[in-house]
Amino acid sequence: MSKIDTRLNVSPVPPDEIFALNGAYAVDPHPQKVSLGVGVYRTDDGKPWPLPVVQKAEKELVVDDDLFRHEYTAIEGDVPFLGIARDLMFGFEGKQGEEEVKARIGTVQTVAGTGANHLGALFLAHHMKPPTVWLSNPSWANHQTIWELAGVPRKTYPYYHAATRSFDFEGMMSSLESEAQEGDVVLLHACAHNPTGLDPNKEQWVAIADLCERKKLFPFFDSAYQGFASGSVEEDAWAVRYFFNNKPDMEMCVAQSFSKNFGLYGQRVGAFHYCTNRASTSLRDVVVNNLCHLIRGEFSMGPRVGCSIVKKVLTSEELTADWHQDLQVMSSRIKTMRKALYSELVRLQTPGTWEHIIEQNGMFSYTGLTPKQVYALKDKYHIYLLKSGRASISGLSQKNVTYVAQAIDDVIRNEN
């Protein structure tokens, strides 16, 4: 075999666990296979669910027959969409003095939430040069990759208390209090923490905001589930809005995704918001200008079709009302499946405690299953979930929840 002549210095990197797991599930011929890996909404029949309101919007867009629908937008994105995304995130609804407050926020369109996280990390790495970014332990695996590629040193703060399967608020606060330095970035999940499904309560969010302000840390919110987690866009944006409204002298940013709450997974709709402090609103346009510089060198501008759907829905009172109803449908089914799995495990008297399944929030549950148990579920029962024990509750249904609970019961009992 001849030697390869190349100047490249490359080594294999591990495959992405979620996509590799989904690929293995796709080729598994077993009739009772269950996918609890990938974070996408599924109906009780296990099928994708194009939101009814999205289908209505698509039909209206066809009728509109806009001649410019395939044209370039601005580098910062579809300009009307930017205001719509900002107002959804921060809750401007004719409030007194809203224009003055809006002047703090610079918004650009991104390639979904991943692109918003990446753009934000790149921008801060270039222009703020944070000594460290603090990620929750555990966090969405892609957070590590994004900040690694941005070249920012990464540390983690405690988040999950394994013994009680609960949010480790004391550990988080203690770690940030003693180790975080001025100028560090703290990445926070706005709601439905991925992968644990555990969120701070409002009192705890207030304490986290106070700590960030006092230690001069930079909050970076990742908002991937607004409206999807609780069914309420207001409730799921509470933390972001509290930080913004109650800490006006603190800068912050938000990565916003429309993948989950509009079911637009493949359309890649997102936005990045940089919030100046109230004394520095003159910097907003300069911030946007620099974000546009990064965008132009990377993807030129955000995709048009998906943001046109969001814009069509959120500029119509009727369609917006329909969208809120669709959010209720999705969030309610997730909650129903949590209760069903919990009830089955209790009925089977499965060893361990399972209250955490119904106490957690959003699409994912950190089940507490060990890697060995996860592998046993896959090998013996063709049930696919991440080795961390994170399960996508959306993959459960009335047809398979008993099967899944019995499988969990079996692998736990056999291990013991």
Coordinates of C-alpha atoms in Angstrom, one line a residue:
M1 CA 0.0 0.0 0.0
S2 CA 1.5 3.3 -1.1
K3 CA 1.9 6.1 1.4
I4 CA -0.7 8.9 1.2
D5 CA 0.9 12.2 0.1
T6 CA -0.9 14.9 2.1
R7 CA -0.1 18.0 4.2
L8 CA -3.2 17.4 6.3
N9 CA -2.8 16.7 9.9
V10 CA -6.1 14.9 10.8
S11 CA -7.2 12.2 13.1
P12 CA -10.6 10.5 13.3
V13 CA -13.1 12.1 15.6
P14 CA -15.8 10.1 17.4
P15 CA -19.1 10.1 15.5
D16 CA -21.9 12.2 16.9
E17 CA -23.7 9.9 19.3
I18 CA -27.2 11.1 18.6
F19 CA -27.0 10.8 14.8
A20 CA -25.1 7.5 15.0
L21 CA -27.8 6.1 17.3
N22 CA -30.6 7.3 15.0
G23 CA -28.8 5.6 12.1
A24 CA -28.6 2.3 13.9
Y25 CA -32.3 2.6 14.8
A26 CA -33.2 3.2 11.2
V27 CA -31.7 0.0 9.9
D28 CA -32.9 -2.2 12.8
P29 CA -35.6 -4.5 11.4
H30 CA -37.1 -5.5 14.8
P31 CA -40.8 -4.9 14.9
Q32 CA -40.9 -3.5 18.4
K33 CA -37.9 -1.2 18.2
V34 CA -38.2 2.2 20.0
S35 CA -36.3 5.4 19.4
L36 CA -35.7 7.4 22.5
G37 CA -32.6 9.1 21.2
V38 CA -33.1 12.0 18.8
G39 CA -34.9 15.1 20.0
V40 CA -37.8 15.4 17.7
Y41 CA -41.5 15.4 18.4
R42 CA -43.5 12.4 17.4
T43 CA -47.2 11.6 17.5
D44 CA -48.6 8.7 19.5
D45 CA -48.3 6.7 16.3
G46 CA -44.6 7.4 16.2
K47 CA -44.9 9.7 13.1
P48 CA -43.6 13.2 12.4
W49 CA -46.1 15.9 13.1
P50 CA -45.9 18.9 10.7
L51 CA -47.7 21.4 12.9
P52 CA -51.2 22.1 11.5
V53 CA -50.5 25.9 11.8
V54 CA -47.4 25.4 9.8
Q55 CA -49.3 23.6 7.1
K56 CA -51.8 26.5 7.0
A57 CA -49.0 29.0 6.7
E58 CA -47.4 27.0 3.9
K59 CA -50.7 27.0 1.9
E60 CA -51.0 30.8 2.4
L61 CA -47.5 31.3 1.2
V62 CA -48.2 29.4 -1.9
V63 CA -51.3 31.5 -2.6
D64 CA -49.2 34.7 -1.9
D65 CA -46.9 33.6 -4.7
D66 CA -44.3 36.2 -3.7
L67 CA -41.9 36.7 -6.6
F68 CA -39.1 37.5 -4.1
R69 CA -39.5 34.3 -2.1
H70 CA -36.2 32.8 -3.5
E71 CA -34.2 36.1 -3.5
Y72 CA -31.4 37.0 -1.2
T73 CA -32.3 38.7 2.1
A74 CA -30.0 41.1 4.0
I75 CA -26.9 39.7 5.6
E76 CA -28.5 40.1 9.1
G77 CA -31.5 38.1 7.8
D78 CA -35.1 38.7 6.9
V79 CA -35.5 42.1 8.6
P80 CA -39.2 41.8 9.6
F81 CA -38.5 38.3 11.0
L82 CA -35.8 39.7 13.3
G83 CA -38.2 42.0 15.1
I84 CA -40.7 39.1 15.4
A85 CA -38.1 36.8 16.9
R86 CA -36.9 39.4 19.3
D87 CA -40.4 40.3 20.5
L88 CA -41.3 36.6 21.0
M89 CA -38.2 36.1 23.1
F90 CA -38.3 39.2 25.2
G91 CA -42.0 39.8 25.4
F92 CA -42.6 43.3 24.0
E93 CA -46.3 43.8 23.6
G94 CA -47.0 47.6 23.5
K95 CA -45.3 48.2 26.8
Q96 CA -44.5 51.8 27.8
G97 CA -41.0 52.8 26.7
E98 CA -40.5 49.6 24.7
E99 CA -38.6 51.3 21.9
E100 CA -36.0 52.6 24.3
V101 CA -35.6 49.0 25.8
K102 CA -35.5 47.4 22.3
A103 CA -32.6 49.7 21.5
R104 CA -30.5 47.4 23.7
I105 CA -31.0 44.4 21.5
G106 CA -29.0 43.6 18.4
T107 CA -30.6 40.7 16.5
V108 CA -29.4 38.6 13.5
Q109 CA -30.9 35.5 11.8
T110 CA -28.9 32.3 12.2
V111 CA -28.9 28.7 10.9
A112 CA -31.2 27.5 13.7
G113 CA -30.2 27.3 17.4
T114 CA -26.9 25.5 16.7
G115 CA -25.9 28.3 14.4
A116 CA -27.0 30.9 17.0
N117 CA -24.8 29.2 19.6
H118 CA -21.9 29.0 17.2
L119 CA -22.2 32.6 16.0
G120 CA -22.4 33.8 19.6
A121 CA -19.4 31.8 20.7
L122 CA -17.4 33.0 17.7
F123 CA -18.4 36.6 18.2
L124 CA -17.5 36.6 22.0
A125 CA -14.2 34.8 21.3
H126 CA -13.2 37.5 18.8
H127 CA -14.5 40.6 20.6
M128 CA -14.7 39.8 24.3
K129 CA -12.1 37.1 24.7
P130 CA -13.6 35.4 27.7
P131 CA -11.0 33.6 29.9
T132 CA -13.5 30.7 30.3
V133 CA -16.9 29.5 29.3
W134 CA -18.8 27.6 32.1
L135 CA -21.1 24.8 30.8
S136 CA -23.4 22.8 33.0
N137 CA -22.4 19.3 33.9
P138 CA -24.0 17.6 32.0
S139 CA -25.0 19.8 29.0
W140 CA -26.0 19.4 25.4
A141 CA -22.9 17.7 23.9
N142 CA -22.8 20.2 21.0
H143 CA -22.0 23.0 23.5
Q144 CA -18.6 21.5 24.1
T145 CA -17.9 21.2 20.4
I146 CA -19.1 24.7 19.6
W147 CA -16.9 26.4 22.3
E148 CA -14.0 24.1 21.5
L149 CA -14.1 25.2 17.9
A150 CA -14.3 28.9 19.0
G151 CA -11.1 28.4 21.0
V152 CA -12.5 29.4 24.4
P153 CA -11.3 27.3 27.4
R154 CA -14.2 25.3 29.0
K155 CA -15.0 24.5 32.5
T156 CA -18.1 22.9 34.0
Y157 CA -20.3 23.8 37.0
P158 CA -22.3 21.0 38.9
Y159 CA -25.9 20.7 37.7
Y160 CA -27.2 17.2 38.3
H161 CA -27.2 15.5 41.7
A162 CA -27.1 11.9 40.8
A163 CA -28.1 10.5 44.2
T164 CA -31.3 12.4 44.3
R165 CA -31.7 12.8 40.5
S166 CA -32.3 16.5 41.1
F167 CA -30.9 19.9 40.1
D168 CA -27.8 20.6 42.1
F169 CA -28.4 24.3 42.8
E170 CA -26.1 24.5 45.7
G171 CA -23.3 22.9 43.8
M172 CA -23.7 25.2 40.8
M173 CA -23.8 28.4 43.0
S174 CA -20.8 27.3 45.1
S175 CA -18.7 26.4 42.1
L176 CA -19.4 29.7 40.2
E177 CA -19.0 31.7 43.4
S178 CA -15.6 30.3 44.2
E179 CA -14.1 29.7 40.8
A180 CA -15.7 31.9 38.1
Q181 CA -13.8 35.1 37.2
E182 CA -14.9 38.5 35.9
G183 CA -15.5 38.2 32.2
D184 CA -16.3 34.5 32.1
V185 CA -19.2 33.4 30.1
V186 CA -21.9 31.2 31.9
L187 CA -24.0 29.2 29.5
L188 CA -27.6 28.8 30.8
H189 CA -30.5 26.7 29.4
A190 CA -33.5 29.0 29.3
C191 CA -35.9 26.1 30.0
A192 CA -36.2 22.3 29.6
H193 CA -32.5 21.7 30.3
N194 CA -30.9 19.3 27.9
P195 CA -30.2 16.5 28.9
T196 CA -31.6 16.5 32.4
G197 CA -35.0 18.1 32.0
L198 CA -34.3 19.9 35.3
D199 CA -34.7 23.7 35.6
P200 CA -34.0 26.2 38.3
N201 CA -37.2 27.6 39.9
K202 CA -37.8 31.3 39.8
E203 CA -36.3 32.0 43.1
Q204 CA -33.2 30.2 42.0
W205 CA -33.1 32.1 38.7
V206 CA -33.1 35.3 40.7
A207 CA -30.1 34.1 42.7
I208 CA -28.2 33.1 39.6
A209 CA -28.9 36.5 38.0
D210 CA -27.6 38.3 41.2
L211 CA -24.5 36.2 41.2
C212 CA -23.8 36.9 37.5
E213 CA -24.3 40.6 38.1
R214 CA -22.1 40.7 41.3
K215 CA -19.2 38.7 39.8
K216 CA -19.5 40.4 36.4
L217 CA -20.1 37.2 34.5
F218 CA -21.6 37.1 31.1
P219 CA -24.9 35.1 30.8
F220 CA -25.3 33.2 27.5
F221 CA -28.8 31.8 27.2
D222 CA -29.6 28.9 24.9
S223 CA -33.4 28.9 24.3
A224 CA -34.3 25.9 22.3
Y225 CA -37.8 25.0 23.7
Q226 CA -39.8 28.2 24.2
G227 CA -43.4 27.2 24.3
F228 CA -42.6 23.6 23.7
A229 CA -41.7 22.8 27.3
S230 CA -44.6 24.1 29.3
G231 CA -47.0 25.1 26.5
S232 CA -46.6 28.8 27.4
V233 CA -44.1 31.0 25.5
E234 CA -44.2 33.4 28.5
E235 CA -43.4 30.8 31.1
D236 CA -40.6 29.3 29.1
A237 CA -39.0 32.7 28.5
W238 CA -39.3 33.8 32.2
A239 CA -35.6 33.5 33.0
V240 CA -34.4 35.4 29.9
R241 CA -36.9 38.2 30.5
Y242 CA -36.0 38.4 34.2
F243 CA -32.3 38.8 33.4
F244 CA -32.9 41.4 30.7
N245 CA -35.5 43.5 32.5
N246 CA -34.1 43.3 36.0
K247 CA -30.4 43.5 35.3
P248 CA -30.3 46.3 32.8
D249 CA -26.6 47.1 33.5
M250 CA -25.5 43.6 32.6
E251 CA -24.8 42.5 29.1
M252 CA -26.0 39.1 27.9
C253 CA -27.0 37.2 24.8
V254 CA -29.6 34.6 23.7
A255 CA -29.4 31.8 21.1
Q256 CA -33.0 31.2 19.9
S257 CA -34.2 28.2 18.0
F258 CA -37.5 27.6 16.2
S259 CA -36.8 23.9 15.5
K260 CA -38.9 22.4 18.3
N261 CA -41.6 24.9 18.9
F262 CA -42.5 25.1 15.2
G263 CA -41.4 21.6 14.2
L264 CA -39.1 23.1 11.6
Y265 CA -36.2 20.8 12.4
G266 CA -34.8 20.7 8.8
Q267 CA -35.6 24.3 7.9
R268 CA -32.9 25.7 10.3
V269 CA -34.7 28.8 11.7
G270 CA -33.0 30.7 14.5
A271 CA -31.8 34.0 15.8
F272 CA -29.0 35.4 17.9
H273 CA -29.7 38.4 20.2
Y274 CA -26.9 40.4 21.8
C275 CA -28.2 42.7 24.7
T276 CA -26.1 45.7 25.6
N277 CA -26.4 47.3 28.9
R278 CA -28.6 50.4 29.1
A279 CA -25.7 52.8 29.1
S280 CA -24.2 51.3 25.9
T281 CA -27.1 51.2 23.4
S282 CA -25.0 53.1 20.9
L283 CA -23.0 50.0 20.5
R284 CA -25.9 47.9 19.3
D285 CA -25.5 48.7 15.6
V286 CA -21.7 48.2 15.8
V287 CA -22.4 44.7 17.3
V288 CA -24.8 43.8 14.5
N289 CA -22.2 45.1 12.0
N290 CA -19.6 42.8 13.4
L291 CA -22.0 39.9 13.6
C292 CA -22.8 40.5 9.9
H293 CA -19.1 40.4 9.1
L294 CA -18.9 36.9 10.6
I295 CA -22.1 35.8 8.9
R296 CA -20.9 37.1 5.5
G297 CA -17.7 35.0 5.8
E298 CA -19.5 31.9 6.8
F299 CA -23.0 31.5 5.3
S300 CA -23.9 35.0 3.9
M301 CA -27.4 35.0 5.3
G302 CA -30.0 32.8 7.0
P303 CA -32.3 30.5 5.1
R304 CA -35.5 32.1 3.8
V305 CA -38.3 29.5 3.7
G306 CA -38.5 28.6 7.4
C307 CA -38.4 32.1 8.6
S308 CA -41.2 33.0 6.2
I309 CA -43.3 30.4 7.8
V310 CA -42.6 31.8 11.3
K311 CA -43.3 35.3 10.1
K312 CA -46.6 34.3 8.4
V313 CA -47.8 32.7 11.7
L314 CA -46.7 35.3 14.1
T315 CA -48.1 38.3 12.1
S316 CA -51.6 36.7 12.1
E317 CA -53.7 36.8 15.2
E318 CA -55.6 33.7 14.0
L319 CA -52.5 31.7 13.1
T320 CA -50.8 32.7 16.3
A321 CA -53.7 31.4 18.3
D322 CA -53.5 28.2 16.3
W323 CA -49.8 28.0 17.1
H324 CA -50.4 28.3 20.8
Q325 CA -52.9 25.5 20.5
D326 CA -50.3 23.3 18.7
L327 CA -47.8 24.0 21.5
Q328 CA -50.4 22.8 24.0
V329 CA -50.9 19.6 22.0
M330 CA -47.2 18.8 22.0
S331 CA -46.4 19.8 25.6
S332 CA -49.5 17.9 26.9
R333 CA -48.5 14.7 25.1
I334 CA -45.0 14.8 26.5
K335 CA -46.4 15.3 30.0
T336 CA -48.9 12.4 29.5
M337 CA -46.1 10.1 28.4
R338 CA -44.0 11.0 31.5
K339 CA -46.9 10.1 33.7
A340 CA -47.5 6.9 31.8
L341 CA -43.9 5.7 32.1
Y342 CA -43.8 6.6 35.7
S343 CA -47.0 4.8 36.5
E344 CA -45.9 1.6 34.7
L345 CA -42.6 1.5 36.6
V346 CA -44.4 2.1 39.9
R347 CA -46.9 -0.7 39.0
L348 CA -44.0 -3.1 38.2
Q349 CA -42.3 -2.0 41.5
T350 CA -39.2 -1.5 39.5
P351 CA -36.2 -1.1 41.9
G352 CA -35.3 2.5 42.5
T353 CA -37.2 5.8 42.7
W354 CA -38.9 7.2 39.6
E355 CA -40.5 10.5 40.7
H356 CA -37.9 12.4 38.8
I357 CA -39.5 11.4 35.5
I358 CA -42.6 13.4 36.2
E359 CA -40.7 16.2 38.0
Q360 CA -38.5 16.9 35.0
N361 CA -39.6 19.2 32.2
G362 CA -39.6 19.2 28.4
M363 CA -38.6 16.7 25.8
F364 CA -35.9 14.8 27.7
S365 CA -35.6 12.8 30.8
Y366 CA -32.4 11.9 32.6
T367 CA -33.6 8.5 33.5
G368 CA -30.8 7.5 35.9
L369 CA -30.1 4.4 33.8
T370 CA -26.4 3.3 33.6
P371 CA -24.5 2.8 30.4
K372 CA -24.6 -0.9 31.0
Q373 CA -28.4 -0.8 31.3
V374 CA -28.7 1.4 28.2
Y375 CA -26.7 -1.1 26.2
A376 CA -28.9 -4.0 27.5
L377 CA -32.0 -2.1 26.5
K378 CA -30.6 -1.8 22.9
D379 CA -29.2 -5.3 22.6
K380 CA -32.1 -7.2 24.1
Y381 CA -35.1 -5.0 23.5
H382 CA -34.1 -2.8 20.6
I383 CA -34.8 0.4 22.6
Y384 CA -32.4 3.2 21.7
L385 CA -31.4 6.0 24.1
L386 CA -28.1 7.8 24.9
K387 CA -25.5 6.0 27.0
S388 CA -26.0 8.8 29.6
G389 CA -29.5 7.5 30.2
R390 CA -31.1 10.5 28.5
A391 CA -34.4 9.5 26.9
S392 CA -36.5 11.5 24.5
I393 CA -40.0 11.2 26.0
S394 CA -41.5 12.0 22.6
G395 CA -40.5 8.5 21.4
L396 CA -42.9 7.0 23.9
S397 CA -46.5 6.2 23.0
Q398 CA -49.6 4.4 24.4
K399 CA -48.5 1.5 22.2
N400 CA -45.0 1.1 23.5
V401 CA -44.8 2.6 27.0
T402 CA -45.7 -0.7 28.7
Y403 CA -43.0 -2.5 26.6
V404 CA -40.4 0.1 27.5
A405 CA -41.2 0.1 31.2
Q406 CA -41.1 -3.8 31.3
A407 CA -37.7 -3.7 29.5
I408 CA -36.3 -1.2 32.0
D409 CA -37.6 -3.3 34.9
D410 CA -36.0 -6.4 33.4
V411 CA -32.5 -4.9 32.8
I412 CA -32.5 -3.4 36.3
R413 CA -33.6 -6.6 38.0
N414 CA -31.2 -8.8 36.0
E415 CA -28.3 -6.5 36.8
N416 CA -29.0 -6.7 40.5

